[in-house]
Coordinates of C-alpha atoms in Angstrom, one line a residue:
M226 CA 115.2 130.3 -5.1
S227 CA 116.1 133.3 -2.9
N228 CA 114.1 135.7 -5.1
Q229 CA 111.1 133.4 -5.0
A230 CA 111.4 133.5 -1.0
N231 CA 111.8 137.3 -1.2
N232 CA 108.7 137.7 -3.3
T233 CA 106.7 135.7 -0.7
K234 CA 103.9 137.7 0.7
V235 CA 103.9 137.9 4.6
D236 CA 100.9 137.8 6.5
I237 CA 101.5 140.7 9.1
D238 CA 98.2 139.9 10.9
Y239 CA 99.4 136.0 11.2
T240 CA 95.9 134.9 10.6
H241 CA 96.4 131.2 10.9
Q242 CA 99.4 131.0 13.0
Q243 CA 101.2 132.1 16.1
V244 CA 102.6 135.6 16.1
P245 CA 106.4 135.0 16.3
A246 CA 108.7 136.7 18.8
G247 CA 110.0 139.4 16.4
A248 CA 106.4 140.6 15.5
R249 CA 105.7 141.4 19.0
R250 CA 105.0 144.9 20.3
G251 CA 106.1 147.1 23.1
F252 CA 104.0 148.3 26.1
W253 CA 102.8 151.8 24.7
S254 CA 101.9 150.2 21.1
M255 CA 99.6 147.6 22.8
F256 CA 98.3 149.9 25.3
M257 CA 96.9 152.6 22.8
I258 CA 95.5 149.5 20.6
M259 CA 93.7 148.1 23.9
M260 CA 92.5 151.7 24.9
G261 CA 91.1 152.4 21.4
F262 CA 89.3 149.0 21.5
T263 CA 87.6 150.0 24.9
F264 CA 86.6 153.4 23.6
F265 CA 83.0 152.0 22.7
S266 CA 80.2 154.5 22.0
A267 CA 77.5 152.2 23.0
S268 CA 78.9 152.3 26.6
M269 CA 77.8 155.9 26.8
W270 CA 74.2 154.6 26.4
V271 CA 75.0 152.4 29.6
G272 CA 76.4 155.3 31.4
Q273 CA 73.1 157.1 30.8
K274 CA 71.1 154.3 32.3
L275 CA 73.5 154.2 35.4
A276 CA 73.0 157.8 36.0
E277 CA 69.3 157.4 35.7
G278 CA 69.3 154.7 38.3
L279 CA 72.0 155.4 40.9
D280 CA 73.3 158.3 43.1
L281 CA 77.0 159.2 42.5
Y282 CA 78.2 156.7 45.2
G283 CA 76.3 153.9 43.6
F284 CA 77.5 154.7 40.3
I285 CA 81.2 154.7 41.5
G286 CA 80.4 151.4 43.3
A287 CA 78.9 149.9 40.0
L288 CA 81.7 151.0 38.0
I289 CA 84.5 149.2 40.5
L290 CA 82.4 146.3 40.9
G291 CA 81.5 145.9 37.3
G292 CA 85.2 146.8 36.2
V293 CA 86.7 144.2 38.6
I294 CA 84.5 141.4 37.0
L295 CA 85.2 142.6 33.3
G296 CA 88.9 143.4 34.1
A297 CA 89.2 139.6 35.3
Y298 CA 87.4 138.2 32.5
T299 CA 89.3 140.1 29.8
G300 CA 92.6 140.0 31.7
A301 CA 92.5 136.3 31.8
L302 CA 91.9 136.2 28.1
G303 CA 94.6 138.9 27.5
F304 CA 97.2 136.9 29.3
V305 CA 96.4 133.8 27.4
G306 CA 96.6 135.8 24.0
G307 CA 99.9 137.3 25.0
E308 CA 101.5 134.2 26.2
S309 CA 100.4 131.9 23.3
G310 CA 100.5 134.2 20.4
L311 CA 97.2 132.9 19.3
S312 CA 94.1 134.6 18.1
L313 CA 90.7 134.1 19.5
D314 CA 89.9 131.7 16.4
N315 CA 93.1 129.7 16.8
L316 CA 92.6 129.3 20.3
A317 CA 89.0 128.1 19.5
I318 CA 90.4 125.5 17.2
R319 CA 92.4 123.9 20.2
S320 CA 89.6 124.2 22.7
F321 CA 86.4 123.6 20.6
G322 CA 88.0 121.4 17.7
R323 CA 88.8 122.0 14.3
Y324 CA 85.2 122.4 13.2
G325 CA 83.8 123.1 16.5
S326 CA 85.7 126.4 16.2
Y327 CA 83.3 127.5 13.7
L328 CA 80.5 128.3 16.4
P329 CA 82.6 131.0 18.2
S330 CA 84.4 132.3 15.1
A331 CA 80.6 132.7 13.4
M332 CA 79.4 134.2 16.7
I333 CA 82.1 136.8 17.3
S334 CA 82.0 137.8 13.4
F335 CA 78.4 138.3 13.5
T336 CA 78.2 140.4 16.5
Q337 CA 81.0 142.5 15.5
I338 CA 79.8 143.3 11.8
G339 CA 76.4 144.3 13.7
W340 CA 78.1 146.6 16.0
F341 CA 80.3 148.0 13.2
G342 CA 77.1 148.9 11.3
V343 CA 75.6 150.4 14.4
G344 CA 78.5 152.5 15.0
L345 CA 78.7 154.0 11.5
A346 CA 75.0 155.0 12.1
M347 CA 76.0 156.5 15.7
F348 CA 78.4 158.8 13.9
A349 CA 76.1 159.5 10.8
I350 CA 72.8 160.1 12.3
P351 CA 73.5 163.0 14.7
V352 CA 76.1 164.6 12.6
A353 CA 73.9 164.7 9.4
S354 CA 71.1 166.1 11.8
Q355 CA 73.2 168.9 13.1
L356 CA 74.8 170.0 9.8
L357 CA 71.8 169.3 7.5
G358 CA 68.8 168.5 9.2
D359 CA 66.7 165.3 9.0
N360 CA 67.8 164.4 5.5
K361 CA 68.2 160.5 4.7
T362 CA 70.3 161.2 1.7
Y363 CA 72.9 162.9 3.6
E364 CA 72.8 160.3 6.6
Y365 CA 73.5 157.6 3.9
L366 CA 76.2 159.6 2.5
L367 CA 78.0 160.0 5.8
V368 CA 77.6 156.2 6.6
A369 CA 79.2 155.4 3.3
I370 CA 82.2 157.8 3.7
A371 CA 82.7 156.6 7.3
G372 CA 82.2 153.1 6.2
I373 CA 84.8 153.3 3.5
C374 CA 87.5 155.1 5.9
M375 CA 87.1 152.4 8.5
T376 CA 87.2 149.7 6.4
A377 CA 90.4 150.8 4.6
S378 CA 92.1 151.3 7.9
A379 CA 91.0 147.7 9.2
Y380 CA 92.0 146.3 5.8
K381 CA 95.5 147.4 6.5
G382 CA 95.6 145.4 9.5
I383 CA 97.6 145.8 13.1
K384 CA 99.7 148.4 11.7
S385 CA 96.9 150.7 10.9
L386 CA 95.0 150.0 14.0
T387 CA 97.9 151.3 16.0
I388 CA 98.4 154.7 14.0
I389 CA 94.6 155.3 14.4
S390 CA 94.7 154.5 18.0
F391 CA 97.7 156.6 18.6
I392 CA 95.6 159.7 17.1
A393 CA 92.2 158.7 18.6
V394 CA 93.0 157.7 22.2
P395 CA 94.7 161.0 23.3
C396 CA 92.0 163.3 21.2
V397 CA 88.8 161.4 22.9
A398 CA 90.4 161.2 26.3
I399 CA 91.7 164.9 26.8
L400 CA 88.8 166.6 24.8
G401 CA 86.2 164.3 26.1
T402 CA 87.1 165.0 29.8
V403 CA 87.6 168.7 29.5
A404 CA 84.1 168.9 28.0
M405 CA 82.7 166.7 30.7
I406 CA 84.3 168.9 33.4
M407 CA 83.1 172.0 31.6
A408 CA 79.5 170.6 31.8
I409 CA 79.6 169.8 35.5
Q410 CA 80.8 173.2 36.4
K411 CA 78.1 174.6 34.3
G412 CA 75.4 172.7 36.0
D413 CA 72.8 174.2 38.2
A414 CA 73.9 171.8 41.1
T415 CA 76.9 169.8 42.6
I416 CA 77.6 166.6 40.7
V417 CA 76.3 164.8 43.7
D418 CA 72.9 166.5 43.7
Q419 CA 72.7 166.1 40.0
F420 CA 73.2 162.3 40.4
A421 CA 70.7 162.2 43.4
R422 CA 67.9 163.3 40.8
S423 CA 68.0 159.6 39.5
T424 CA 64.7 158.4 38.6
S425 CA 64.9 154.7 39.1
D426 CA 66.5 152.3 42.1
L427 CA 68.7 150.2 40.0
G428 CA 71.2 149.0 42.6
I429 CA 74.8 148.6 42.4
I430 CA 74.5 144.8 41.4
G431 CA 72.2 145.7 38.7
G432 CA 74.5 148.7 37.6
A433 CA 77.5 146.2 37.9
G434 CA 75.7 143.8 35.5
L435 CA 75.0 146.5 32.9
V436 CA 78.7 147.6 33.3
V437 CA 79.9 144.1 32.5
G438 CA 77.2 143.4 29.7
S439 CA 78.4 146.5 28.2
F440 CA 81.3 145.1 26.5
V441 CA 81.8 141.7 27.6
S442 CA 81.1 140.4 24.1
G443 CA 83.6 142.6 22.7
G444 CA 86.1 141.8 25.4
S445 CA 85.9 138.2 24.3
A446 CA 87.7 139.0 21.3
T447 CA 90.9 140.4 23.4
P448 CA 93.2 137.6 22.2
N449 CA 93.2 139.3 18.7
F450 CA 95.0 141.9 19.9
T451 CA 97.1 140.9 23.0
R452 CA 98.6 138.2 21.1
F453 CA 100.9 140.9 19.7
A454 CA 102.3 141.8 23.4
R455 CA 105.5 140.4 24.4
S456 CA 104.4 138.4 27.0
G457 CA 101.2 136.9 29.1
K458 CA 101.9 139.3 31.8
M459 CA 102.0 142.4 29.5
G460 CA 98.8 141.5 27.8
C461 CA 97.0 141.0 31.0
I462 CA 98.2 144.2 32.6
I463 CA 97.5 146.4 29.7
T464 CA 94.0 144.9 29.1
V465 CA 93.0 145.3 32.8
I466 CA 94.2 149.0 32.8
A467 CA 92.8 149.8 29.5
F468 CA 89.4 148.3 30.4
F469 CA 89.3 150.3 33.7
I470 CA 90.1 153.4 32.2
G471 CA 88.5 153.3 28.7
N472 CA 85.1 151.8 29.9
S473 CA 85.2 154.3 32.9
L474 CA 85.7 157.1 30.7
M475 CA 82.8 156.1 28.3
F476 CA 80.3 155.5 31.3
C477 CA 81.2 159.0 32.9
F478 CA 80.7 160.7 29.4
G479 CA 77.3 158.9 29.2
A480 CA 76.2 159.8 32.6
V481 CA 77.4 163.4 32.5
S482 CA 75.6 164.0 29.3
S483 CA 72.5 162.5 30.7
I484 CA 72.4 164.4 34.1
C485 CA 73.8 167.9 32.6
V486 CA 72.1 168.1 29.1
G487 CA 69.7 165.3 29.0
G488 CA 71.7 163.6 26.0
N489 CA 73.0 160.1 25.1
D490 CA 76.7 160.7 25.1
I491 CA 79.4 163.3 25.0
F492 CA 78.5 164.7 21.6
D493 CA 75.5 166.1 23.2
V494 CA 77.5 167.4 25.9
M495 CA 79.8 169.4 23.4
L496 CA 76.9 170.7 21.5
N497 CA 75.4 172.5 24.5
L498 CA 78.9 173.8 25.0
N499 CA 79.1 175.1 21.6
L500 CA 82.0 172.8 20.5
F501 CA 80.3 171.4 17.3
Y502 CA 83.5 170.7 15.3
I503 CA 85.2 169.4 18.2
A504 CA 82.3 167.0 18.9
I505 CA 82.2 165.6 15.5
L506 CA 86.1 165.1 15.7
V507 CA 85.7 163.3 19.0
L508 CA 82.6 161.2 18.0
G509 CA 84.2 160.1 14.8
L510 CA 87.5 159.0 16.3
N511 CA 85.9 157.4 19.3
I512 CA 83.9 155.2 17.0
W513 CA 86.6 154.6 14.3
T514 CA 88.9 152.6 16.9
T515 CA 86.0 150.3 18.1
N516 CA 85.0 150.0 14.7
D517 CA 88.4 149.0 13.2
N518 CA 88.8 146.6 15.9
A519 CA 85.3 145.0 15.3
L520 CA 85.9 144.7 11.6
Y521 CA 89.4 143.2 12.2
S522 CA 87.9 140.6 14.5
A523 CA 85.2 139.8 12.1
G524 CA 87.7 139.2 9.4
L525 CA 89.7 136.9 11.5
G526 CA 86.6 134.9 12.5
L527 CA 85.4 134.5 8.8
A528 CA 88.9 133.5 7.6
N529 CA 88.8 130.6 10.1
I530 CA 85.7 129.3 8.7
T531 CA 86.2 130.0 5.0
K532 CA 90.0 129.8 4.9
L533 CA 89.9 133.0 2.5
S534 CA 92.0 136.0 3.1
K535 CA 91.4 138.0 6.0
K536 CA 91.9 141.2 3.9
T537 CA 89.0 140.0 1.5
L538 CA 86.8 139.3 4.2
V539 CA 87.4 142.6 6.1
L540 CA 86.4 144.5 2.7
A541 CA 83.2 142.0 2.4
T542 CA 82.1 142.5 5.9
G543 CA 82.8 146.3 5.8
L544 CA 80.6 146.5 2.9
L545 CA 77.9 144.6 4.5
G546 CA 78.0 146.5 7.8
T547 CA 77.9 149.7 5.7
L548 CA 75.0 148.9 3.4
A549 CA 73.0 147.5 6.6
A550 CA 74.1 150.2 9.1
E551 CA 70.8 152.4 9.2
W552 CA 68.7 149.0 9.6
L553 CA 71.0 147.7 12.2
Y554 CA 70.7 150.8 14.3
W555 CA 67.0 150.9 14.3
N556 CA 66.2 147.3 14.4
F557 CA 69.1 145.2 15.6
C558 CA 70.5 146.6 18.7
G559 CA 68.2 144.7 21.4
F560 CA 69.0 141.6 19.2
L561 CA 72.8 142.4 19.4
N562 CA 72.3 142.7 23.2
I563 CA 71.0 139.3 23.7
L564 CA 73.8 138.0 21.4
N565 CA 76.4 139.6 24.0
C566 CA 75.2 137.0 26.5
T567 CA 76.4 134.3 24.0
L568 CA 80.1 135.3 24.0
P569 CA 81.4 135.1 27.7
P570 CA 80.8 131.3 27.6
V571 CA 83.2 131.1 24.8
G572 CA 85.9 133.1 26.6
I573 CA 85.7 131.1 29.7
I574 CA 85.9 127.8 27.9
I575 CA 89.1 129.2 25.8
V576 CA 90.6 130.3 29.3
I577 CA 90.0 127.1 31.1
S578 CA 91.2 124.8 28.1
Y579 CA 94.4 126.9 28.0
F580 CA 95.2 126.7 31.5
M581 CA 94.3 122.8 31.7
H582 CA 96.8 122.2 28.9
R583 CA 99.2 125.3 29.2
K584 CA 102.5 123.5 28.4
A585 CA 100.9 121.9 25.2
Y586 CA 99.8 125.2 24.0
I587 CA 103.0 126.7 24.4
N588 CA 104.9 123.9 23.0
G589 CA 102.4 123.5 20.0
T590 CA 101.6 120.1 21.0
V591 CA 98.1 120.3 22.0
A592 CA 95.7 117.6 20.5
I593 CA 93.1 118.9 18.0
N594 CA 90.0 117.1 17.5
N595 CA 87.3 117.9 15.0
V596 CA 84.7 118.8 17.6
E597 CA 84.9 119.1 21.4
W598 CA 81.2 118.4 22.3
G599 CA 81.7 119.7 25.8
A600 CA 82.7 123.2 24.8
V601 CA 80.0 123.5 22.1
A602 CA 77.2 122.1 24.7
G603 CA 78.8 124.7 27.3
V604 CA 78.3 127.7 24.8
A605 CA 74.6 126.6 23.9
A606 CA 73.6 126.0 27.5
G607 CA 75.7 129.1 29.0
A608 CA 73.9 131.3 26.2
V609 CA 70.3 130.0 27.1
V610 CA 71.0 130.6 30.9
A611 CA 72.5 134.1 30.4
N612 CA 69.4 135.0 28.5
L613 CA 66.7 133.6 30.4
V614 CA 67.8 133.4 34.2
P615 CA 66.4 136.7 35.8
W616 CA 68.5 137.0 38.8
G617 CA 72.2 137.7 39.3
I618 CA 74.6 139.0 36.4
A619 CA 74.0 137.4 32.9
S620 CA 77.3 137.2 31.8
I621 CA 78.7 135.4 34.9
N622 CA 75.6 133.1 34.9
G623 CA 76.5 131.9 31.3
M624 CA 80.2 131.4 32.1
V625 CA 79.6 129.3 35.3
V626 CA 77.3 127.1 33.3
A627 CA 79.7 126.8 30.3
S628 CA 82.5 126.0 32.7
I629 CA 80.4 123.2 34.3
C630 CA 79.5 121.7 31.0
Y631 CA 83.0 121.8 29.4
L632 CA 84.6 120.3 32.6
A633 CA 82.2 117.6 32.6
G634 CA 82.5 117.0 28.9
N635 CA 86.3 117.0 29.0
A636 CA 86.3 114.4 32.0
L637 CA 83.8 112.2 30.3
Q638 CA 85.9 112.4 27.0
H639 CA 89.0 111.1 29.1
R640 CA 87.1 108.5 30.9
N641 CA 86.1 107.0 27.6
N642 CA 89.5 107.4 26.0

């Protein structure tokens, strides 16, 4: 009997259950994971747009306002994940229902597989171009190599994510910041004057909307990682700090690239400074941390739907994202940005449900129905409003509508009961 117990495999990622106290992690381990999570290369594209439409003070104002909104949203999810020890999908089972949770699980999985593929292409295309010219064969080869490496580390789970983050975060932060400062010093004018050359009038509100939209969909998966924190307070604090520092660095890298060398990201800055091999290292590590987290979240989401092993699904989704990487990069980025608006309604409903029934969540006595129709309707209505209403900040519009629908549906259900 004891031998049988010893041979039982332990799921170190706690796919379908609460993370126990003994598996929780300390501050620095969680901080590095969350910092790596926020090192999202596509955010540098947003930094470029901010630089094109704002002066320096407008840029800083947009970073602060957008950071406060994004920090409040992800911080709330970080608290819920840390206190409950539950993943996004396990929280969705309680707020959307057993079968209703398939909707948010499918949405998060679909978007994260998409961004995984886009990330692979963001690495392979510029590196292959610089090394070997515009040769598609070499691009595909680099995509395959990067896809195998990133899928392998995501397959190993939270321990591997931690190791990659401890390597990547200091390298990207230090080397990228040094290159950014060197580029500014090399410029033909002060940083204020270079920002003043912006070619459009974006406005601080519009800029803040871009800041929030840049990572609000990925931020919805925050509980998948903060569930390993030792408390809700730790999960919240680490998340808010990581999003402010990590996202702001990405925006600054993109902005400086745009105003100093006319490029898209810190890779272009480093090339301009003749730091080619460091550029490859920083770009690769930057994408690796986010892609690992994306694939990890996709595996958890699909495991909730299919009940298959998360590790098996990580391999399958990694293969799919790798095979489709080039197509996703050239054809799917716009659609993925539309999908970004559908996930904040999911996150806000999970947060509201948790605080409405907090004691039951903590005690494990929360009632689980097959479908919570108020939550499902909230996501559908919130997604429509977020994508179609032209004023305000899309993700906030979607969250407000989703909250109203969910609370109304919840009140109606209790009245009927």
